[in-house]
PDB file of C-alpha atoms in Angstrom:
ATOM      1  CA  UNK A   1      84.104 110.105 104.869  1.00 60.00           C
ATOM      2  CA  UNK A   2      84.632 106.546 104.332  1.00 72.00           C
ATOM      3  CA  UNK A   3      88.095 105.390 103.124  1.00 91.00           C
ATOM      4  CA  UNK A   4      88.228 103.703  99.652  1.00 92.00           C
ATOM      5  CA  UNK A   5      89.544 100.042 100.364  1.00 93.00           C
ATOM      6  CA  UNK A   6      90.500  97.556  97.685  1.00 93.00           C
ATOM      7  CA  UNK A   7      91.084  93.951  98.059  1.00 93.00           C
ATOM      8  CA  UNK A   8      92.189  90.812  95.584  1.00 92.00           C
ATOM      9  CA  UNK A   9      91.124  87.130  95.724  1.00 90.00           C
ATOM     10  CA  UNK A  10      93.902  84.708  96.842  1.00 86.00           C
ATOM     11  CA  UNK A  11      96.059  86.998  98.766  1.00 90.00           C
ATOM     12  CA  UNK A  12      95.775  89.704 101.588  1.00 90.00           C
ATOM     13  CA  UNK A  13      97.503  92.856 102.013  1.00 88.00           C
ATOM     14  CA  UNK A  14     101.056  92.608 102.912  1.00 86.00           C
ATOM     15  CA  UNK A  15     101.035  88.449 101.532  1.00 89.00           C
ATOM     16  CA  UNK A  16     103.427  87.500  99.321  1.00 87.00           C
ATOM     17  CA  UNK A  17     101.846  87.322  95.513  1.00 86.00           C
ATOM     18  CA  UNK A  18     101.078  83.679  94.852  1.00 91.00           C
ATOM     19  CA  UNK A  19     102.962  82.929  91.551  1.00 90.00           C
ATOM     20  CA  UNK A  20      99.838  82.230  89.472  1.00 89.00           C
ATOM     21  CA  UNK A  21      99.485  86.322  89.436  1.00 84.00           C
ATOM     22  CA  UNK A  22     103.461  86.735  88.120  1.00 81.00           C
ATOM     23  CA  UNK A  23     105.675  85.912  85.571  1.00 80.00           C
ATOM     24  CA  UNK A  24     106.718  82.577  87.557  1.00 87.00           C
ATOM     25  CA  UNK A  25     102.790  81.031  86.823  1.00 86.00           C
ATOM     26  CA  UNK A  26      99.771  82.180  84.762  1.00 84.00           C
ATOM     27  CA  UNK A  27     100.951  85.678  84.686  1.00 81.00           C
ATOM     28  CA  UNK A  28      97.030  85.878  85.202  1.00 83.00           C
ATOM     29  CA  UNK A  29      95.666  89.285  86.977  1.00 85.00           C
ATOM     30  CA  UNK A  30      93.675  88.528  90.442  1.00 88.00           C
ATOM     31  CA  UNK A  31      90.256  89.359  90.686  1.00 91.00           C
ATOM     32  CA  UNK A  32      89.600  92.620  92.263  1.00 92.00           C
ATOM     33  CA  UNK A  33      87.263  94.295  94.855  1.00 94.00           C
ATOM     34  CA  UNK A  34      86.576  97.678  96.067  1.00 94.00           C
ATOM     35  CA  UNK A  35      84.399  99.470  98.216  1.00 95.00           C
ATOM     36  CA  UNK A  36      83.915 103.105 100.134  1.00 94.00           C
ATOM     37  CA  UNK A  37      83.375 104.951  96.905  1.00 94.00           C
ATOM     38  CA  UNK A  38      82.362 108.283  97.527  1.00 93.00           C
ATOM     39  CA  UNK A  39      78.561 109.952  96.900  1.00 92.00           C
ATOM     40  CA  UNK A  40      78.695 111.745  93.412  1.00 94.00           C
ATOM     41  CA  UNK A  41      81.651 109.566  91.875  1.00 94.00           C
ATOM     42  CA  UNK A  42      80.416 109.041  88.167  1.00 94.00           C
ATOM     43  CA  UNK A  43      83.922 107.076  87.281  1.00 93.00           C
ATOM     44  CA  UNK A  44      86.905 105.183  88.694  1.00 92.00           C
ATOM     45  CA  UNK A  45      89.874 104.576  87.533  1.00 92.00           C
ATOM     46  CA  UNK A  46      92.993 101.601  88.588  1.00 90.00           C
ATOM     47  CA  UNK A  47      96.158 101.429  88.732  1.00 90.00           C
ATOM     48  CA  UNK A  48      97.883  97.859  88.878  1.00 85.00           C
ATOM     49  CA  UNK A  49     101.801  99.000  89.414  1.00 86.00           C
ATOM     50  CA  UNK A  50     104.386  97.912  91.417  1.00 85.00           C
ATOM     51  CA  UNK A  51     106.644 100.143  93.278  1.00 89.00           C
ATOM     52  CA  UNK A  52     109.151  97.580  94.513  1.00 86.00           C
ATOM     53  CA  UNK A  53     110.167  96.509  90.846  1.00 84.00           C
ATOM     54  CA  UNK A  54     113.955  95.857  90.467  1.00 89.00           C
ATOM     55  CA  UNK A  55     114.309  98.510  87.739  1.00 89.00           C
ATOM     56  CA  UNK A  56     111.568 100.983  89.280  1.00 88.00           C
ATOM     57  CA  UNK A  57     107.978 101.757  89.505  1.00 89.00           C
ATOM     58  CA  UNK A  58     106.463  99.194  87.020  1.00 85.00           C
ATOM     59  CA  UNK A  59     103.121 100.344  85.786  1.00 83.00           C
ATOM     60  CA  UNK A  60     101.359  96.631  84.511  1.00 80.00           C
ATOM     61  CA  UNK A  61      97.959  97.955  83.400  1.00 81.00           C
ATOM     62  CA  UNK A  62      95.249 100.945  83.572  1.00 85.00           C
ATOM     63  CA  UNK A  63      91.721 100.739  83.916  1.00 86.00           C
ATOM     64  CA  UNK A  64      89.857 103.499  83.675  1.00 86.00           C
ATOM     65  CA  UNK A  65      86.204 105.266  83.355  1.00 90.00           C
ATOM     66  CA  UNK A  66      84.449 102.877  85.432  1.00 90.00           C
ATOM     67  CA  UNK A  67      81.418 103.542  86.029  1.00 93.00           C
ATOM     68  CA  UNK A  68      80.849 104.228  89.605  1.00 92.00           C
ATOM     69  CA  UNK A  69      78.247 101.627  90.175  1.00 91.00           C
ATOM     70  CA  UNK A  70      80.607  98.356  89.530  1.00 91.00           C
ATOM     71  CA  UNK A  71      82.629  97.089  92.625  1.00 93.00           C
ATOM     72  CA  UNK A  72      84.376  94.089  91.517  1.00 92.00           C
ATOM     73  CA  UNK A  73      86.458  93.314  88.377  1.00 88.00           C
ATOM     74  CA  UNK A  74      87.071  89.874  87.205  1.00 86.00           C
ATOM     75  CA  UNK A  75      90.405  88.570  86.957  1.00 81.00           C
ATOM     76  CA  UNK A  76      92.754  87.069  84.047  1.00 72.00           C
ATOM     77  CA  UNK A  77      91.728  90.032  82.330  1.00 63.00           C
ATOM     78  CA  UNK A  78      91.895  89.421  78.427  1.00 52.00           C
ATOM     79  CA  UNK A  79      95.035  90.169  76.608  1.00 54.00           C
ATOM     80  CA  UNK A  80      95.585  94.061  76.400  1.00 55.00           C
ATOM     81  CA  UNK A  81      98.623  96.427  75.550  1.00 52.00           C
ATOM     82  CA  UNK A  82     101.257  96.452  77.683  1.00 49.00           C
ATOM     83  CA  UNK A  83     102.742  99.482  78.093  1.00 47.00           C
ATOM     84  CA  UNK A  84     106.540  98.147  78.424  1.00 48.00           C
ATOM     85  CA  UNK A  85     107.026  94.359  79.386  1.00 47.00           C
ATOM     86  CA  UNK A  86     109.388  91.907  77.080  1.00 51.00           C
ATOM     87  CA  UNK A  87     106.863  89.217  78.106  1.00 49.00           C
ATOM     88  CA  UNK A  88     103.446  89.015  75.834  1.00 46.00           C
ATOM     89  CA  UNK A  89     100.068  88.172  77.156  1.00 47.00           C
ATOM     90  CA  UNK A  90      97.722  88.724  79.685  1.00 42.00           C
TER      91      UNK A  90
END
């Protein structure tokens, strides 16, 4: 069985998040990749959080029922609910 892998623009695993995808610049989300979905899959579902936040786990955003077909999700997604964040946008 393959591994699921996923991968942004702009930055590689274990890189330092260029400002333009935090508070510091756009605040933008990076565009995403993914591949080694398994046979049968009929959704997928993200989860953009960060466990090294100063207060804890920090869930930024969900996405989910995907169908299994799409690989790739644009980023600067357009402005959604955050679930707990002082700052608005995205």
């Amino acid at each position: 069985m393959e591994n699921i892998s996923i991968s942004a623009d702009g930055f590689k695993e274990g890189d330092t998040i260029p400002d333009e995808f935090t508070c510091k610049g756009k605040d933008i989300s990076p565009s995403l990749s993914w591949k080694g979905i398994p046979a049968g899959v009929k959704s997928i579902a993200l989860i953009m959080d960060d466990p090294d936040a100063p207060g804890g786990t920090f869930v930024h955003w969900v996405l989910y029922n995907l169908p299994a077909g799409i690989l790739s999700c644009q980023g600067a997604f357009p402005e959604i609910r955050r679930l707990r964040w002082e700052h608005a946008g995205y």
